[in-house]
Coordinates of C-alpha atoms in Angstrom, one line a residue:
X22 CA 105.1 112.5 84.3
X23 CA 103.3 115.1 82.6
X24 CA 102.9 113.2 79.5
X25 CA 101.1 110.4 81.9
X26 CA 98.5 112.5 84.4
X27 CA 95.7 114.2 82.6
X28 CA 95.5 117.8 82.7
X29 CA 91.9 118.1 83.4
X30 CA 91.7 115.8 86.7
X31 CA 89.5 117.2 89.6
X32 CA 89.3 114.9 93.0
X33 CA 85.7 114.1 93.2
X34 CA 85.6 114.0 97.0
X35 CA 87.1 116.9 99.5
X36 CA 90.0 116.6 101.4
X37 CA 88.1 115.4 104.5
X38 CA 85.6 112.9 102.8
X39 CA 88.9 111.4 100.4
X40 CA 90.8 110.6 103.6
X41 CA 87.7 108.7 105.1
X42 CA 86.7 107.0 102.1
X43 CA 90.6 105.9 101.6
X44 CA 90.7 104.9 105.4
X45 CA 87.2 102.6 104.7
X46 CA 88.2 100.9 102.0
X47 CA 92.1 100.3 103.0
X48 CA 90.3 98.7 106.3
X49 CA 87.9 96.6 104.3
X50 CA 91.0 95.3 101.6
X51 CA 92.7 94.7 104.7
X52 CA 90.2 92.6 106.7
X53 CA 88.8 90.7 104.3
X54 CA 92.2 89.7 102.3
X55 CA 92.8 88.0 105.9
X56 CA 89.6 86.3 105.5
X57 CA 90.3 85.0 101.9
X58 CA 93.5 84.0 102.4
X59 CA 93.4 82.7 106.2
X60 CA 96.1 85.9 107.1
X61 CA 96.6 87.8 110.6
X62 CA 97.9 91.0 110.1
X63 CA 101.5 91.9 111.9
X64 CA 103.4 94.8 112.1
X65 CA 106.9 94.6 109.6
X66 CA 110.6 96.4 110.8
X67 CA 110.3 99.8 109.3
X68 CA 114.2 99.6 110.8
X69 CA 116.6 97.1 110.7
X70 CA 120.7 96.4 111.4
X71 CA 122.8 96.4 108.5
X72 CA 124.2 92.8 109.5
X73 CA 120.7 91.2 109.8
X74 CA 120.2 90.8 105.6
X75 CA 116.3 91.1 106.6
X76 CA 116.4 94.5 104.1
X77 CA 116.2 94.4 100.2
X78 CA 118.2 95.5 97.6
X79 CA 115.4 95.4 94.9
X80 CA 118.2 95.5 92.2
X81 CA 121.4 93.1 91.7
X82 CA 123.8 95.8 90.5
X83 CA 123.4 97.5 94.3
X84 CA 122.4 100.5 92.4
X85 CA 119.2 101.4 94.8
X86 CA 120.7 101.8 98.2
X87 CA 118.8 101.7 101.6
X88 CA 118.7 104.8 104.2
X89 CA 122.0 103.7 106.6
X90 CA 122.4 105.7 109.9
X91 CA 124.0 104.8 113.2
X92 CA 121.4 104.5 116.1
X93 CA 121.8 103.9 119.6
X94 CA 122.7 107.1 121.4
X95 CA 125.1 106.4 124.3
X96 CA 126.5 102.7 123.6
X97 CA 130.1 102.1 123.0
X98 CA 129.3 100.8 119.1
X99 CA 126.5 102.0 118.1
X100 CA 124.2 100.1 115.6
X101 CA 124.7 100.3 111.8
X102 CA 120.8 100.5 110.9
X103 CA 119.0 100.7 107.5
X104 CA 115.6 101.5 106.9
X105 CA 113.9 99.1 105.5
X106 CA 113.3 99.2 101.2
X107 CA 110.4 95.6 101.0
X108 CA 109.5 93.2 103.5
X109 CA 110.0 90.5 100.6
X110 CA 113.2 88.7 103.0
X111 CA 111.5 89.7 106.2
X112 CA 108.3 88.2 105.2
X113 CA 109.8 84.3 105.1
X114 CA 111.1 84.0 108.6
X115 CA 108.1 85.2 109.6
X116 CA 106.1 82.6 108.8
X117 CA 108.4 80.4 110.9
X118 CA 108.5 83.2 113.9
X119 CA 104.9 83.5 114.0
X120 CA 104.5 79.7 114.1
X121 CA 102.0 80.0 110.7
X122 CA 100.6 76.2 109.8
X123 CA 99.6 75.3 106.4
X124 CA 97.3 77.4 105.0
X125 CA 97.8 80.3 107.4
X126 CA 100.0 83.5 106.9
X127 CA 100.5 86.6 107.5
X128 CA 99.5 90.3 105.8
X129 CA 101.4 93.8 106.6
X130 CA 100.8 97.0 105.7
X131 CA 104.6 98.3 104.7
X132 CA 106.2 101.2 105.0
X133 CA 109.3 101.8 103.5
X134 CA 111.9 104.6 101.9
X135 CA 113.1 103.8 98.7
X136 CA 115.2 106.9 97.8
X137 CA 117.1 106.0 94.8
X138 CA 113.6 104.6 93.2
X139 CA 112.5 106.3 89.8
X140 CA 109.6 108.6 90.5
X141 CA 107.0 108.6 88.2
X142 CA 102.7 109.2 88.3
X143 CA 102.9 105.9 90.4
X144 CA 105.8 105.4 92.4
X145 CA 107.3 107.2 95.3
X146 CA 110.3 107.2 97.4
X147 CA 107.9 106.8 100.5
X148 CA 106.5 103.3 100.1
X149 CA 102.8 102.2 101.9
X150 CA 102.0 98.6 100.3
X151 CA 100.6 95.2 101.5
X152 CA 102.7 92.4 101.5
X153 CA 101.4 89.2 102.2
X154 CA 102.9 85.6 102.2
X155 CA 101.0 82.3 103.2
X156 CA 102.5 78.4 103.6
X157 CA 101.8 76.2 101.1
X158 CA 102.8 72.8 100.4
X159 CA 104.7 71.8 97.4
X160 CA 101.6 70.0 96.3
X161 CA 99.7 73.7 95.9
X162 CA 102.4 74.7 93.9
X163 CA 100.1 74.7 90.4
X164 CA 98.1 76.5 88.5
X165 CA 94.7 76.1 89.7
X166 CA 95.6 77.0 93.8
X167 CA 97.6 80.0 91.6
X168 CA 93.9 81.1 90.0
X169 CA 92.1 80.3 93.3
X170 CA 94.3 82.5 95.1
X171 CA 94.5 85.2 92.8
X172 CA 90.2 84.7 92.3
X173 CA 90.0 85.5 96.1
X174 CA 92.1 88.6 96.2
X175 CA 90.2 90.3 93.1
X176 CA 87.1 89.1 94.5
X177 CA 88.1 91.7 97.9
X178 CA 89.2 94.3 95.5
X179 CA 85.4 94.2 93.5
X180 CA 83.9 94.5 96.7
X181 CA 86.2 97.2 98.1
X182 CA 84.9 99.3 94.9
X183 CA 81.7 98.7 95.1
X184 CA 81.7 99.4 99.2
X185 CA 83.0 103.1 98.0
X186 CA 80.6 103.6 95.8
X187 CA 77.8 103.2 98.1
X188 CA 79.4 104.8 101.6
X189 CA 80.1 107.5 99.2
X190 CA 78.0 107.5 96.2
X191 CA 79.5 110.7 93.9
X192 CA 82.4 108.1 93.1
X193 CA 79.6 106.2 91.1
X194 CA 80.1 108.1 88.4
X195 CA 80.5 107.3 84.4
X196 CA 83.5 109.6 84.5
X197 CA 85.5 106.6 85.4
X198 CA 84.9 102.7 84.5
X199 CA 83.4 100.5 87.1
X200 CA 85.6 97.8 88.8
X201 CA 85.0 94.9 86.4
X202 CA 83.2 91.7 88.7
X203 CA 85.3 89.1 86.4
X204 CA 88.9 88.3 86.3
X205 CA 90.0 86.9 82.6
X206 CA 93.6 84.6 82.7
X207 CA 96.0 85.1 80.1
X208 CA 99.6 83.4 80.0
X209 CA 102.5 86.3 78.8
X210 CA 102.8 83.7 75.5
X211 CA 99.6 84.6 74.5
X212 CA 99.4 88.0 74.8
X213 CA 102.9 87.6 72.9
X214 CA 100.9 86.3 69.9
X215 CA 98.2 88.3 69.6
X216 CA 100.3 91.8 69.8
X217 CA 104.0 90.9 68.6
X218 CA 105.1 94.3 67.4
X219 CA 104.6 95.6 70.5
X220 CA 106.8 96.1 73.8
X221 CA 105.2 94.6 76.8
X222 CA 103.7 97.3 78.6
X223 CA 102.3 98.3 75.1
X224 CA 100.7 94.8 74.9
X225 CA 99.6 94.8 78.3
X226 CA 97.8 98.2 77.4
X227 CA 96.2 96.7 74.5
X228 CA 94.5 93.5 76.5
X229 CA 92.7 96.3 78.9
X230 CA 91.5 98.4 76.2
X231 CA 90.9 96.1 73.8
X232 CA 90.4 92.4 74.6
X233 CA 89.6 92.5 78.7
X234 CA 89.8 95.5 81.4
X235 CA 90.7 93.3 84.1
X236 CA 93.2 90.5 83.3
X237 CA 95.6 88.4 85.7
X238 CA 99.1 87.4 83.5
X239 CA 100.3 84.3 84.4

């Protein structure tokens, strides 16, 4: 980790104006990715039962473990509870339980505890992510609904960045690059060609710093 954070990093906002500028532009992503992408937001199980499957295993090897602990004080079994690791099996029922049509879904903020998850400058064994899942037909199952979607979503996240800069305008500084406006497309095959000595992450390093700071790979 210390070969990945820079040494000389100073916040730019105080304690009290980072939590308010975080809370404004989590509110505005929020809001406005239900408005893009015709979502409702809902609250996802930050516990379930062992027996319901609804938790993840993020691996196949059952390496990475959920939090188990009996709950239910008093009954005569108690319940073999988990606490929960994605919402990625909970999100598809969902759909179905909160009766979503085509073209509706639903968005959650997540909260999760992933305790056997490598911890680096990035992740965390506390999780706080959006997940978000919408019904589609099979016919919307191609390419261009894929780039319309994905259009939509960086189109909130531009505007999120710019909405920070001006409610608080000492982040509009050149000491860090500006949210690019476009979005540039590249299949993995490409990227593949154009740096084949190199080890994914590498290559995907190289398109931002070299071809495109802002790039979605298909």
């Amino acid at each position: 980790m210390a070969k990945i954070l820079p040494s000389d990093y100073t916040p730019i906002l105080g304690p009290k104006e980072r939590m308010k500028a975080l809370f404004k532009v989590k509110n505005f992503i929020e809001e406005n990715l239900c408005k893009e992408l015709g979502l409702f937001m809902v609250q996802v199980p930050l516990i379930v039962s062992k027996d319901s499957g609804a938790n993840d295993d993020l691996d196949r090897d059952g390496s990475r473990t959920p939090v188990d602990f009996p709950a239910g004080l008093g009954l005569e079994k108690r319940i073999e509870a988990q606490v929960v690791q994605a919402a990625t099996k909970w999100k598809r029922p969902a759909l179905k339980q909160f009766e979503c049509g085509v073209g509706e879904g639903i968005c959650t903020d997540m909260k999760a505890v992933r305790k056997d998850y490598f911890l680096d400058h990035d992740h965390s064994s506390y999780v706080d992510q959006w997940d978000w899942e919408r019904v589609i037909t099979a016919a919307d199952r191609n390419l261009d609904v894929l780039r319309d979607v994905v259009e939509r979503i960086w189109k909130v996240i531009y505007e999120a960045g710019m909405l920070a800069q001006d409610k608080f305008p000492a982040l509009a500084t050149d000491k860090y690059p500006a949210i690019p406006k476009e979005l540039k497309f590249y299949h993995a095959e490409e990227i593949l060609e154009m740096f084949p000595d190199f080890p994914r992450k590498q290559r995907e390093t190289k398109m931002l710093s070299e071809v495109c700071p802002a790039i979605f790979i298909i």
